[in-house]
CSV table of C-alpha atoms and ligand atoms in Angstrom, one decimal:
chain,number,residue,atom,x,y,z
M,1060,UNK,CA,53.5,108.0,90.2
M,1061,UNK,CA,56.6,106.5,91.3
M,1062,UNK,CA,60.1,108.8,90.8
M,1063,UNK,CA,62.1,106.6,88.7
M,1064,UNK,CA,60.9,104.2,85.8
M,1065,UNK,CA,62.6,101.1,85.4
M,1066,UNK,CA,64.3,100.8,82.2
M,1067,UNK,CA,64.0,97.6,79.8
M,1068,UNK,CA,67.8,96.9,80.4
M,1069,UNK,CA,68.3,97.8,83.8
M,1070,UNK,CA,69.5,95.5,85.7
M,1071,UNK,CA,68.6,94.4,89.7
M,1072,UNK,CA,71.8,93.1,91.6
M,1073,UNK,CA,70.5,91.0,94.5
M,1074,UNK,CA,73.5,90.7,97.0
M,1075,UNK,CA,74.0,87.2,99.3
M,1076,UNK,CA,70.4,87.2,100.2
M,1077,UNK,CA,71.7,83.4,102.0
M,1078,UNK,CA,70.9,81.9,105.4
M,1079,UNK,CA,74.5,82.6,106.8
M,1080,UNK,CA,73.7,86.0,106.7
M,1081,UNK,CA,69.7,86.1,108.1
M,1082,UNK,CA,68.5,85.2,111.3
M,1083,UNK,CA,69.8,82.2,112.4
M,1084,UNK,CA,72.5,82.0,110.4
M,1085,UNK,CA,76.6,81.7,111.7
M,1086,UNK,CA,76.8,86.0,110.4
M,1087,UNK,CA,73.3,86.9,111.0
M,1088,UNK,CA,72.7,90.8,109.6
M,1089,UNK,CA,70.2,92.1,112.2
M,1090,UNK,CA,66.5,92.2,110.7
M,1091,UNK,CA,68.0,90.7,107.7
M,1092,UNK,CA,65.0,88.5,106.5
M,1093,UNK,CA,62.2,92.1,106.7
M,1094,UNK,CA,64.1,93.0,103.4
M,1095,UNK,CA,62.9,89.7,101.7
M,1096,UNK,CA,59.7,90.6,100.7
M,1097,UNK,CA,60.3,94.3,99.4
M,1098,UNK,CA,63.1,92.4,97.0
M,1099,UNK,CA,60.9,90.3,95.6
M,1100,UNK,CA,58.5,93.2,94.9
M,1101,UNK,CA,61.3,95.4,93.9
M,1102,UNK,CA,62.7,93.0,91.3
M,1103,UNK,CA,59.3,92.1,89.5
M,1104,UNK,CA,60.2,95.3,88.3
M,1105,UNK,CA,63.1,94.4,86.3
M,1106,UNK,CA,63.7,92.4,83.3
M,1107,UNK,CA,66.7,91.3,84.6
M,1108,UNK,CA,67.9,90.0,88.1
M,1109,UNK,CA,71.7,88.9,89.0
M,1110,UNK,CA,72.0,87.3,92.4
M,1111,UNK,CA,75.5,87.0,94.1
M,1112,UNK,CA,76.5,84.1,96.4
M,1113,UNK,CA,79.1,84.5,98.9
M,1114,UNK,CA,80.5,81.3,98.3
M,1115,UNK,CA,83.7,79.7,100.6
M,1116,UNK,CA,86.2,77.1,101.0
M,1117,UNK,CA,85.6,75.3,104.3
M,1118,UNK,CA,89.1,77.1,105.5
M,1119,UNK,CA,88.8,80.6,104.0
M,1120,UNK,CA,91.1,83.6,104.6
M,1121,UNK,CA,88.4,85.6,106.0
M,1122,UNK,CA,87.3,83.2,108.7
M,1123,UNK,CA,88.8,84.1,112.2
M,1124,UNK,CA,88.7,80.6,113.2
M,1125,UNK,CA,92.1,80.4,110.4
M,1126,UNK,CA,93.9,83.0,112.5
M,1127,UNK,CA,95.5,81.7,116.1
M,1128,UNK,CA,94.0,83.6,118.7
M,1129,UNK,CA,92.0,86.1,116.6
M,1130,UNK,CA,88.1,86.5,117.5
M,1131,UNK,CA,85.5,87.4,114.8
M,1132,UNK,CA,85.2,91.3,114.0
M,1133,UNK,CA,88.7,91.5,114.5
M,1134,UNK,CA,91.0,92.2,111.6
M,1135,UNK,CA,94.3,91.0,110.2
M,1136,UNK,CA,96.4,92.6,107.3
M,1137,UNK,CA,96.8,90.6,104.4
M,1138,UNK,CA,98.6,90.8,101.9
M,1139,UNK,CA,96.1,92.5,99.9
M,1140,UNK,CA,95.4,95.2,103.3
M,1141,UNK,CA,93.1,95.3,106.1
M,1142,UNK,CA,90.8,92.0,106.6
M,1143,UNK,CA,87.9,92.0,108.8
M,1144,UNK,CA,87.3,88.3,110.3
M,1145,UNK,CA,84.3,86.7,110.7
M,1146,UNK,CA,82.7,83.3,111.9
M,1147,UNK,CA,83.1,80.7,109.4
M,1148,UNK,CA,80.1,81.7,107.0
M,1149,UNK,CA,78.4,80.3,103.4
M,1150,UNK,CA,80.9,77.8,103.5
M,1151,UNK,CA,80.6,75.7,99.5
M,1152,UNK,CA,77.6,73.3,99.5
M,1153,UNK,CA,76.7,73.9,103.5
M,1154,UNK,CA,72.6,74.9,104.0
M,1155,UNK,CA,74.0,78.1,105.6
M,1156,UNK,CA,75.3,79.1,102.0
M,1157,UNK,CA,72.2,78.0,100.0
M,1158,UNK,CA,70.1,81.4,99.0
M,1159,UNK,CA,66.9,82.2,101.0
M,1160,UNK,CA,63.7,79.9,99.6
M,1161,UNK,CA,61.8,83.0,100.7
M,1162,UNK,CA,63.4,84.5,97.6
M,1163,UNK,CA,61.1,84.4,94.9
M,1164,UNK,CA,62.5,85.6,91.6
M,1165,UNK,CA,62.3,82.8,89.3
M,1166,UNK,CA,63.2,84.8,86.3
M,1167,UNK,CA,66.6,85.6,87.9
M,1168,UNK,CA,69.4,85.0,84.9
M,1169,UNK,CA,72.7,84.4,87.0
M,1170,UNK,CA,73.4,83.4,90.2
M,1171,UNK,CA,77.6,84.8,90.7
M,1172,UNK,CA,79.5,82.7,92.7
M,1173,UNK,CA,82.2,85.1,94.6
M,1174,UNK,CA,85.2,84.6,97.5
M,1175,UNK,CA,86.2,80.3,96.4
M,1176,UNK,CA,89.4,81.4,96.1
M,1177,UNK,CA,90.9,80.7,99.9
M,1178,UNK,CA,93.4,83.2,99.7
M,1179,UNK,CA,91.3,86.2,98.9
M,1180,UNK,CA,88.0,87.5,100.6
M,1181,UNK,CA,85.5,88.7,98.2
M,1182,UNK,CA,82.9,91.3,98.9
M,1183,UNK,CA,82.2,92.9,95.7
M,1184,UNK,CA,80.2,90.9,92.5
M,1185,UNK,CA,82.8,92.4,89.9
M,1186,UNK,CA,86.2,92.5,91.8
M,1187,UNK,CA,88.1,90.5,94.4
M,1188,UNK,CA,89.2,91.6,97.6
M,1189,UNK,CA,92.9,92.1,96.5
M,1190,UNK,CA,91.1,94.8,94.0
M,1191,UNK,CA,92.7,92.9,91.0
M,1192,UNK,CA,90.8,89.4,90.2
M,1193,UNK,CA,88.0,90.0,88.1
M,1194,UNK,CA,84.9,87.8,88.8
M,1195,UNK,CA,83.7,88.4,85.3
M,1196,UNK,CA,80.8,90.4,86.2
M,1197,UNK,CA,81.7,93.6,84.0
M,1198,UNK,CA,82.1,91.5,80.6
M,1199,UNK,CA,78.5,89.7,81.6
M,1200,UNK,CA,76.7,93.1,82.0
M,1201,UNK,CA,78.3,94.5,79.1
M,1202,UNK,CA,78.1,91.8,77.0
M,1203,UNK,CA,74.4,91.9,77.3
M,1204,UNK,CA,74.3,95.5,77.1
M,1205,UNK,CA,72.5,95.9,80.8
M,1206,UNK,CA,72.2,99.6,81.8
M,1207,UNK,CA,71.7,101.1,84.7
M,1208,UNK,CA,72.7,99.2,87.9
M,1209,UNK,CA,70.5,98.7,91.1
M,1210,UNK,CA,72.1,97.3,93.9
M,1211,UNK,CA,70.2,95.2,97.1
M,1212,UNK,CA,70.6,92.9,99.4
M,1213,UNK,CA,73.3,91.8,102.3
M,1214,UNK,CA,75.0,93.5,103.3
M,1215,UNK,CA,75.2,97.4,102.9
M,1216,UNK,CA,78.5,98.2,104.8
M,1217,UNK,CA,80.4,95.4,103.0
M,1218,UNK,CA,79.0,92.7,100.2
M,1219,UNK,CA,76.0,95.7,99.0
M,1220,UNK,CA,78.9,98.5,99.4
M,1221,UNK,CA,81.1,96.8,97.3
M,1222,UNK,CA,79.5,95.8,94.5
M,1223,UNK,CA,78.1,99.2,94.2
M,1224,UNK,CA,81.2,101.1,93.9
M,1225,UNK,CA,83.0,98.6,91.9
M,1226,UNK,CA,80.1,98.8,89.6
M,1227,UNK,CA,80.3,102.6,89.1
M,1228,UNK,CA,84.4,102.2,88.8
M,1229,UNK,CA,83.2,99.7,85.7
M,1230,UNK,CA,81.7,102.8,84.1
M,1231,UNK,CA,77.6,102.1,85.1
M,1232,UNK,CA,75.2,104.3,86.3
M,1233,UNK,CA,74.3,102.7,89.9
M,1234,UNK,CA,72.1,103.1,92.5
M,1235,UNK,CA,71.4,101.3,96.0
M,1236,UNK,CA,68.2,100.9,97.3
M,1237,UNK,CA,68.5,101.8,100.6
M,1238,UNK,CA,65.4,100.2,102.6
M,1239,UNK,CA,66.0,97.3,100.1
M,1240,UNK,CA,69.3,96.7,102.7
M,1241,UNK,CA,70.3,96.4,105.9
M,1242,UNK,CA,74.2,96.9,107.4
M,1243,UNK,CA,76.2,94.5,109.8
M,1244,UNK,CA,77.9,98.1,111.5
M,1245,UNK,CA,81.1,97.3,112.7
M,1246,UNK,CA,83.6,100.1,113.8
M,1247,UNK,CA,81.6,102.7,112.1
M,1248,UNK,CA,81.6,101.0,108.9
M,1249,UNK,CA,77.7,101.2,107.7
M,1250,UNK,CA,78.8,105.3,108.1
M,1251,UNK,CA,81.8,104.6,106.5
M,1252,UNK,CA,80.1,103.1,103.9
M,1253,UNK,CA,77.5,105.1,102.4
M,1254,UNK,CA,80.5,108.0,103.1
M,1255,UNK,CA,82.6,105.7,100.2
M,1256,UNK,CA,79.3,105.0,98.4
M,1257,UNK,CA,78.7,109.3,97.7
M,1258,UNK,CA,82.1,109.9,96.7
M,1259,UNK,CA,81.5,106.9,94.1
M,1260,UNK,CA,78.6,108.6,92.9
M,1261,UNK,CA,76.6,106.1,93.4
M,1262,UNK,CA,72.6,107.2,93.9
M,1263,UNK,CA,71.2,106.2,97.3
M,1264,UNK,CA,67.3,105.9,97.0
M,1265,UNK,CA,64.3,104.4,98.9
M,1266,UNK,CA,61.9,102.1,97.3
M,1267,UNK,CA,59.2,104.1,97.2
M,1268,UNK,CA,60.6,105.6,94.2
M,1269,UNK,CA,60.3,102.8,92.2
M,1270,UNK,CA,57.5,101.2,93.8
M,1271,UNK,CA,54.8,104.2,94.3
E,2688,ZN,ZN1,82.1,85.9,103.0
């Protein structure tokens, strides 16, 4: 008998799950596409299923290729603090920013747009990068009286890690799948991460708890 039951008002984030960020794509998260299936298992559990989409402006703050003689994985400070760079990536309406076909979860209820505005990078679903633009993902959950959080997807050391503790600064109970992710690791940052994550108190489990 699995560890956790799913409640009728949880609700499953699923995190950028797009083809910029498989295999393949322009910021391809190593073994990316494995997770696929064991999120579209996981969120047949759940009543309810928010999907993100990292979602950008053809010349995007983020993107290295804005920044004379910076390289991807580099950062920059903005004037919101410390921005990693990264290949252009999910730029609006491009196939690389379309989420994965593979992704079968038809009864998914919104799909959250996040990082069109140029000027500010976006990891989280709740809260822009400059920690003070609300993407309006606290009123929808509350609103609808959703309960406890799970968190998936791409990926864990940024977009997943993000949302999670943004989520738990809202005031909700969350948790992050951890099999149900996988990390980009840049500069220590997947450690760094899960390090944040704790001292959030968000709940790190495997699948297995839910799906057993
Ligand atoms: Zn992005």
């Amino acid at each position: 008998m699995a560890a956790i039951t799913i409640a009728p008002n949880d609700v499953l984030i699923v995190v950028d799950m797009q083809y910029d960020f498989l295999p393949g794509g322009s910021l391809a998260v190593a073994d990316g596409d494995a997770i696929v299936p064991l999120i579209n298992n996981l969120a047949r559990r759940f009543s309810h299923v928010v999907l993100t989409q990292d979602w950008h402006p053809a010349d995007h703050i983020s993107f290295a290729s804005q920044h004379v003689g910076k390289a991807p994985f580099e950062t920059v400070e903005l004037d919101y603090g410390i921005q990693v760079l990264w290949p252009d990536h999910c730029v609006w309406s491009s196939h690389g920013a379309e989420i994965t076909a593979d992704l079968d979860i038809p009864h998914a209820q919104l799909v959250l747009r996040k990082g069109y505005n140029r000027a500010i990078d976006s990891y989280s679903g709740f809260q822009e990068a400059d920690r003070q633009t609300p993407t309006g993902l606290t009123g929808y959950l509350g609103e609808r009286d959703l309960g406890r959080v799970y968190v998936v997807g791409l990926a864990t050391d940024f977009c997943v890690g993000w949302t999670a503790i943004d989520a738990a600064a809202a005031g909700f109970d969350v948790t992050v799948i951890d099999d149900a992710t996988r990390g980009i690791d840049t500069a220590g940052s997947l450690a760094k991460a899960w390090a944040a994550m704790a001292e959030a108190g968000v709940e790190r489990i495997q699948s297995q708890d839910i799906l057993d």
